[in-house]
Coordinates of C-alpha atoms in Angstrom, one line a residue:
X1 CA 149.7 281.5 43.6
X2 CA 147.2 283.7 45.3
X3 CA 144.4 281.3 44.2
X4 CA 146.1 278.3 45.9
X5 CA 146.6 280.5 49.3
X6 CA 142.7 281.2 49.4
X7 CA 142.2 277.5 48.8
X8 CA 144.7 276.8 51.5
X9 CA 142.7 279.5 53.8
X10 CA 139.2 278.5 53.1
X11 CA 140.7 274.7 53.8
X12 CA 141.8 276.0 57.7
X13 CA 138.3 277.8 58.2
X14 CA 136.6 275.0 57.1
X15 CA 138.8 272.5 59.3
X16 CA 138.6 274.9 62.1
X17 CA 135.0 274.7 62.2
X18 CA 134.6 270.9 61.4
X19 CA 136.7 269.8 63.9
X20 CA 134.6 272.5 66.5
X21 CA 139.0 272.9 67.2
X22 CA 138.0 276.9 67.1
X23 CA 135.1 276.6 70.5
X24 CA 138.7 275.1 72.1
X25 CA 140.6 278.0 70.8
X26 CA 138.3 280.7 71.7
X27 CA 139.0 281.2 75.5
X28 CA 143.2 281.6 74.6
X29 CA 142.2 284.0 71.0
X30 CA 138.4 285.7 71.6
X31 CA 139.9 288.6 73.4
X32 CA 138.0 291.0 74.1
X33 CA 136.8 291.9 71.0
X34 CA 137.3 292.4 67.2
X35 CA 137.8 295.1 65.3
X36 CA 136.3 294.0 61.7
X37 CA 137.5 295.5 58.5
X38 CA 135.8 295.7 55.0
X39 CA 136.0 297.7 52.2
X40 CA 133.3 297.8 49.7
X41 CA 129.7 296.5 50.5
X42 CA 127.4 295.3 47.3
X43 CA 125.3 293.0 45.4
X44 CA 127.8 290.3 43.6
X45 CA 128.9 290.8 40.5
X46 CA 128.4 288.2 37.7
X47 CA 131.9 288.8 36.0
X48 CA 133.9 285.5 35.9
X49 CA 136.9 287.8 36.0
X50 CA 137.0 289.8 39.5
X51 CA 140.6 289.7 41.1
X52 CA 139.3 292.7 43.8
X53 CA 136.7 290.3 44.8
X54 CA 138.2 289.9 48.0
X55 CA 137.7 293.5 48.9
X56 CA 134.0 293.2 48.7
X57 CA 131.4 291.4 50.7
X58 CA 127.8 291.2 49.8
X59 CA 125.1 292.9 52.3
X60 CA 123.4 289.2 52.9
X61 CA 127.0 288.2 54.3
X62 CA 127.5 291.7 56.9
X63 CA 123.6 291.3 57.8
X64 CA 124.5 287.5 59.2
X65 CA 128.0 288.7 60.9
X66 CA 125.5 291.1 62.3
X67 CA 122.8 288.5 63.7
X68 CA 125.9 286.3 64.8
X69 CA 127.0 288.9 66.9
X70 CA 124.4 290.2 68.4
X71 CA 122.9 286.2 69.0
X72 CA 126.0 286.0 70.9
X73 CA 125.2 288.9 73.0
X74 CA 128.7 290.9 71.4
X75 CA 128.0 294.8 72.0
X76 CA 128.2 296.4 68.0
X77 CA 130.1 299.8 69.2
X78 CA 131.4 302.8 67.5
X79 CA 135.4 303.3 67.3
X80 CA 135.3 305.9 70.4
X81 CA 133.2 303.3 72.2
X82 CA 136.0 300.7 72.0
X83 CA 138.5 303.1 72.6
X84 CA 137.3 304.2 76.2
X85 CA 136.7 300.4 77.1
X86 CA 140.5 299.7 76.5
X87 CA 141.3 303.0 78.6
X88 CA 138.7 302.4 81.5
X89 CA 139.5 298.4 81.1
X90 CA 136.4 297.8 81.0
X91 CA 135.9 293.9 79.9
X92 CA 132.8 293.0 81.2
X93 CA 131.3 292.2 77.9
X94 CA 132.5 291.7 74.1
X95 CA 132.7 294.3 71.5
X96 CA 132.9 294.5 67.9
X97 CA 133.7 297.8 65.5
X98 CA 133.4 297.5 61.9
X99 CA 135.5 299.6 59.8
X100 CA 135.3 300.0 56.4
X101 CA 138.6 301.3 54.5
X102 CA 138.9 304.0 51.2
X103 CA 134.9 305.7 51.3
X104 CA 133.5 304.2 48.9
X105 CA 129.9 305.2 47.5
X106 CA 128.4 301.5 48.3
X107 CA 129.4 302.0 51.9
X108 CA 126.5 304.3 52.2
X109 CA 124.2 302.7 49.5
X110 CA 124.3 299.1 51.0
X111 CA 125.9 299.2 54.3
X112 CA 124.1 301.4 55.7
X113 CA 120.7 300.3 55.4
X114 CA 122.2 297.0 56.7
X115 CA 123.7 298.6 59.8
X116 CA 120.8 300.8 60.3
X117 CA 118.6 297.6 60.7
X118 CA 121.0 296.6 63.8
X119 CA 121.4 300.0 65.2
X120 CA 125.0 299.0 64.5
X121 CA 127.8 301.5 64.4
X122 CA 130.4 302.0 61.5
X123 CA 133.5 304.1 60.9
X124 CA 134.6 304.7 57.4
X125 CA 138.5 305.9 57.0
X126 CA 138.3 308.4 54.2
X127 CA 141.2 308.9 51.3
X128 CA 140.7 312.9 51.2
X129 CA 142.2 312.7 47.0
X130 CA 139.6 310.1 46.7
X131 CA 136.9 312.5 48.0
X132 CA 138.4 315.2 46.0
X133 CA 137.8 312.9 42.8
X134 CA 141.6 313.0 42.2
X135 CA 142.6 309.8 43.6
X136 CA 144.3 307.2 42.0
X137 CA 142.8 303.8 42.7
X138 CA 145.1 301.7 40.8
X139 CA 144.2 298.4 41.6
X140 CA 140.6 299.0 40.4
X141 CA 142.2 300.3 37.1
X142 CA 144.4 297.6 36.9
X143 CA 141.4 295.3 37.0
X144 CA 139.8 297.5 34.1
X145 CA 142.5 296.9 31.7
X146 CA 143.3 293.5 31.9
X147 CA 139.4 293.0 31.7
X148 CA 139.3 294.8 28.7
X149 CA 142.3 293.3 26.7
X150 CA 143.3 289.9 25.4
X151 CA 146.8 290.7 25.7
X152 CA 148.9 293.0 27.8
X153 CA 152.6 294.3 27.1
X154 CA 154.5 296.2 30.2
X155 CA 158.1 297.2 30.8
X156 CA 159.1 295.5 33.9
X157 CA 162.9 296.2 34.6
X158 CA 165.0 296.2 31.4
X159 CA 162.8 293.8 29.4
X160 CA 159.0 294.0 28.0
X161 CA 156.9 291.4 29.0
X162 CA 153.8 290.3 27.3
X163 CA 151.3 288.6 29.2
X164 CA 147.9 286.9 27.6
X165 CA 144.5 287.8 29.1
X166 CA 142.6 286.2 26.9
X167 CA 140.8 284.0 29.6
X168 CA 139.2 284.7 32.8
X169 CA 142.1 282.2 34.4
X170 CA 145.2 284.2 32.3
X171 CA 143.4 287.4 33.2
X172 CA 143.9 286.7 37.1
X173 CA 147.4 285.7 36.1
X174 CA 148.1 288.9 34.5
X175 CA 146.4 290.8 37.3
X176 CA 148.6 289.2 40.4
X177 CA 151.8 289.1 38.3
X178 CA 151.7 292.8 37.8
X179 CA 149.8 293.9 41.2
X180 CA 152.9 291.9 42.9
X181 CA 155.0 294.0 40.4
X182 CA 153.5 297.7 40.9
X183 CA 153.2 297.3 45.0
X184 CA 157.0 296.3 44.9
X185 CA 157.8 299.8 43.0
X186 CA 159.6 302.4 45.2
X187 CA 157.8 304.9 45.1
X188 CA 153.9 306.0 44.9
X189 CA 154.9 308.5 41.3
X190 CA 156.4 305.1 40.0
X191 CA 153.0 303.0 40.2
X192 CA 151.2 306.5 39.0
X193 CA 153.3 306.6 35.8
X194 CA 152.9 303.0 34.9
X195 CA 149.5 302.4 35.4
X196 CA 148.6 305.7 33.4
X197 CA 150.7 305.0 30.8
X198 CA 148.8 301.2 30.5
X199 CA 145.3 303.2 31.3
X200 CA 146.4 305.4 28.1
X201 CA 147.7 302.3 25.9
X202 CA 143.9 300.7 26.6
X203 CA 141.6 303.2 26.6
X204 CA 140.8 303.5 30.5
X205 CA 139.7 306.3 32.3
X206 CA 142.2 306.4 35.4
X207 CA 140.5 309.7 36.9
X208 CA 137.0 308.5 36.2
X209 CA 137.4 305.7 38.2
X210 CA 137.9 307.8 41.5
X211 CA 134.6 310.3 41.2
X212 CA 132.5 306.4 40.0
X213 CA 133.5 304.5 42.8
X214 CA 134.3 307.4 46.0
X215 CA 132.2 309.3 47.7
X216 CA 132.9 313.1 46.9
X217 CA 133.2 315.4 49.7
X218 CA 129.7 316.7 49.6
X219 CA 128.3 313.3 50.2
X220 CA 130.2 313.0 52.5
X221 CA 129.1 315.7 54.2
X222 CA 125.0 314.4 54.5
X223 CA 126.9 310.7 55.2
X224 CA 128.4 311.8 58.0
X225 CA 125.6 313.1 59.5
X226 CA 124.1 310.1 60.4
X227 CA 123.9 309.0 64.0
X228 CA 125.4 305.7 63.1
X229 CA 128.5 306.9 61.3
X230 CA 131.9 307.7 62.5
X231 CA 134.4 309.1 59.7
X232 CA 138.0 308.3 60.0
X233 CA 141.6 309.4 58.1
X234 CA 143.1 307.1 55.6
X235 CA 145.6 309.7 54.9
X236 CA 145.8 311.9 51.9
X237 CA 146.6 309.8 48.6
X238 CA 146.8 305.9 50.1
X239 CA 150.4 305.6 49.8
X240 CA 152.5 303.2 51.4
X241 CA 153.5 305.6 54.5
X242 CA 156.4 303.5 55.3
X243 CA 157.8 304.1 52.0
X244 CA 157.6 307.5 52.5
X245 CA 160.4 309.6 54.3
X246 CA 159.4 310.8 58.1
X247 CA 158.2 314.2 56.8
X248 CA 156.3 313.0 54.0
X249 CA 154.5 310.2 55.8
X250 CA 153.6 312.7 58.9
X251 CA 152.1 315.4 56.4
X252 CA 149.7 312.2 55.1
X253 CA 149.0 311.3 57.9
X254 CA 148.2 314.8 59.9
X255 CA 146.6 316.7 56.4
X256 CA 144.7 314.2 55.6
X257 CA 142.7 314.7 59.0
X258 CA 142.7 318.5 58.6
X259 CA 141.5 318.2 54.8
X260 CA 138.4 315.9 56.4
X261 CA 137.6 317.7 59.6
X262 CA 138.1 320.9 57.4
X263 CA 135.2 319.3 54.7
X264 CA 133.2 318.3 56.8
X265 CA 133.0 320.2 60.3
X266 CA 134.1 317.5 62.7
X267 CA 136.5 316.3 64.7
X268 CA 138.5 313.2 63.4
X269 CA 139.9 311.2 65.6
X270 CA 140.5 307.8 64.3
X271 CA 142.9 306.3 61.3
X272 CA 143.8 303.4 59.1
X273 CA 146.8 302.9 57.4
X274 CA 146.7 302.1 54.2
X275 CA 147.1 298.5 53.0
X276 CA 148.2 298.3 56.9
X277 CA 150.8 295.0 56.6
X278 CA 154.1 295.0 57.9
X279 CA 155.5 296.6 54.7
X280 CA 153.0 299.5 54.7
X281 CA 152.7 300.7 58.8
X282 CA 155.2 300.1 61.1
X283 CA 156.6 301.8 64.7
X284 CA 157.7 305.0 62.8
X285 CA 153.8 305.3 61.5
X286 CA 152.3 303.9 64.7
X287 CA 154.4 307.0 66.6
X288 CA 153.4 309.3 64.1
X289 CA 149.5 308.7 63.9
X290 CA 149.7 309.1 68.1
X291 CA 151.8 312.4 67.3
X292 CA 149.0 313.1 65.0
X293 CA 146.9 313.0 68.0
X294 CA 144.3 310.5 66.9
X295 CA 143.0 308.5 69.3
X296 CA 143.4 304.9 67.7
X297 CA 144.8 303.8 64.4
X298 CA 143.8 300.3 62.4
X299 CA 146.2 297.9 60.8
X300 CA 145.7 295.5 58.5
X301 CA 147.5 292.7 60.6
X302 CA 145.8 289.9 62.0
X303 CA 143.9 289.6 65.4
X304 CA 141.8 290.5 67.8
X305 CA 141.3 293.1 70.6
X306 CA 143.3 292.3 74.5
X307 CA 143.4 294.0 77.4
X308 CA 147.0 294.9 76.0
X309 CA 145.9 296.1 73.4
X310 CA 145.4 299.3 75.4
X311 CA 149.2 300.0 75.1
X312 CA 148.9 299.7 71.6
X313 CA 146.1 301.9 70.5
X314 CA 147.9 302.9 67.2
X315 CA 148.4 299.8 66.0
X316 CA 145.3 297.7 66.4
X317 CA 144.8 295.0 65.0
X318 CA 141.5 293.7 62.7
X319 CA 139.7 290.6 61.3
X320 CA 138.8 290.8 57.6
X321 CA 136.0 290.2 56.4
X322 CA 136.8 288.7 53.0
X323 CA 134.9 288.7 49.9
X324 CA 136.1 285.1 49.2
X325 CA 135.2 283.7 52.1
X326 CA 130.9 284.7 52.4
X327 CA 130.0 281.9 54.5
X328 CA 127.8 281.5 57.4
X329 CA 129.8 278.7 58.9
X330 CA 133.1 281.1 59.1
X331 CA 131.5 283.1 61.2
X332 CA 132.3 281.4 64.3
X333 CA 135.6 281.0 63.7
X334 CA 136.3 284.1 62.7
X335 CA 135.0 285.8 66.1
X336 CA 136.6 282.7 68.1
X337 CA 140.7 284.4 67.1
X338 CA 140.8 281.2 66.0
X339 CA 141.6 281.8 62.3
X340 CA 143.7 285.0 63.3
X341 CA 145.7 282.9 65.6
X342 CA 147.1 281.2 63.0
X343 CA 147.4 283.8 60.6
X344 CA 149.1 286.1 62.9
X345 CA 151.8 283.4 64.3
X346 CA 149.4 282.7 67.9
X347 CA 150.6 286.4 68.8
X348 CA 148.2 288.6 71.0
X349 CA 149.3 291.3 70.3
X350 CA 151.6 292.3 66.7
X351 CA 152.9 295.6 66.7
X352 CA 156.5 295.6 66.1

């Protein structure tokens, strides 16, 4: 299923760009700007079997968003930047903020590089349990153990299930059927317990996944030293907040920024929810991150930056930049609204 939705996307983008319909779109969708959202940055992997891949984007693909951008005479500007244009309304050229989700190690090893070549600024939302090396980044073990098995047996509800994984194409199978499953668990104990106890059955190293992938707190120290780099809150264990009762959600939320500005000795004023959808962050999150007193907080919903947007500044919206769609020829529709136009229903602004 997830398969035939990329096609389906990477079949708009393509027919957006073809039919030039996205240089019609782009006075009614450009906005004022985009807020861009990645995750990790690296070389491609040769693995046939990568069902993350969309979380990753190769540094050849960010250096030409880059040269797009800037060819277009878009202003590359931190997150504090953006946030004072929308206060002093200040429109008189584009912007675009990229934002990159969870810390991860590559961030610093291949982004970097690539944004210090623009003098382009970036602001990475840090999981504090991932910087810890305690963090449970189950989708990345999910990944490990289907890899690593031709078969796969799980409880779901009152009857086992055994799945094959013996092919690349049954492996991606396996891996949506039972990422569907865990993200629809109640609670973030309940995907904990099962994905340790198929981490255990398989021989997978849940907590060493964490400390491989994340930076740890003192790299993140000397990271965030750089001119170029802003460091954000992604709260304190990447739960889904609004799964989590009011008190719960606020102490992930507000802890997680003192844990980081605690670490590292400076202020943080800017947050993502995690997996940011409708299911995830909602008005109860979007009031508690402004109670939290952070100055703007990043969805995962569709769209680009208004003028209203002002009103809004804890529930902004983004463009992804997807690791299944690295092509040069998207990049005009993705900073057109175009393509986030129809994604997000034509809406300006989405933050009910």
């Amino acid at each position: 299923m997830k398969r035939f939705r990329n096609n389906i996307i990477r079949a708009g983008l393509e027919a957006l760009y073809f039919t030039g319909a996205h240089h019609l779109m782009r006075p009614l969708f450009a906005g004022v700007g985009a807020i861009f959202m990645l995750h990790h940055v690296r070389p491609r992997r040769d693995a046939d079997f990568q069902p993350n891949h969309h979380l990753e984007v190769t540094p050849d693909f960010l250096r030409m968003m880059l040269t797009h951008l800037r060819s277009h005479g878009i202003d590359i500007v931190s997150m504090d930047e953006a946030h004072q244009r929308l206060i002093d309304r200040n429109f008189s050229r584009r912007f675009a903020c990229f934002t990159l989700d969870d810390g991860y190690r590559d961030n610093r090893d291949f982004a970097l590089p690539v944004m210090r070549e623009f003098d382009a600024p970036m602001t990475v939302y840090v999981t504090s349990d991932f910087a810890g090396g305690s963090g449970l980044l189950w989708w990345a073990a999910l990944e490990r153990v289907i890899a690593g098995t031709s078969s796969i047996e799980v409880r779901i509800g009152d009857a086992t299930t055994r799945l094959d994984t013996s092919t690349a194409a049954a492996k991606q199978e396996a891996f949506e059927r039972l990422h569907d499953w865990l993200r629809s668990l109640p609670g973030e104990h309940d995907v904990a317990r099962e994905i340790s106890a198929l981490c255990l059955r398989h021989g997978v190293d849940e907590t060493a996944i964490c400390r491989e992938l994340c930076m740890s707190w003192d790299e993140l120290k000397q990271f965030s030293e750089e001119p170029l780099v802003t460091i954000g809150a992604h709260t304190i264990t990447h739960c889904n907040l609004a799964r989590q009762t009011e008190e719960i959600a606020a102490d992930e939320i507000a802890a997680s920024r003192a844990r980081i500005e605690s670490a590292l000795q400076r202020p943080v004023l800017h947050f993502a929810y995690p997996y940011g959808d409708k299911i995830a962050a909602g008005p109860r999150e979007f009031a508690l991150a402004r109670a939290s007193g952070f100055k703007t907080a990043v969805t995962t919903r569709p769209g680009m930056i208004f003028p209203e947007s002002a009103d809004h500044l804890t529930a902004l919206q983004r463009v992804s930049l997807n690791g299944n769609y690295q092509h040069s020829r998207f990049l005009p529709v993705l900073t057109s609204g175009a393509a986030t136009a129809f994604g997000n229903g034509f809406r300006r602004i989405d933050a009910a």
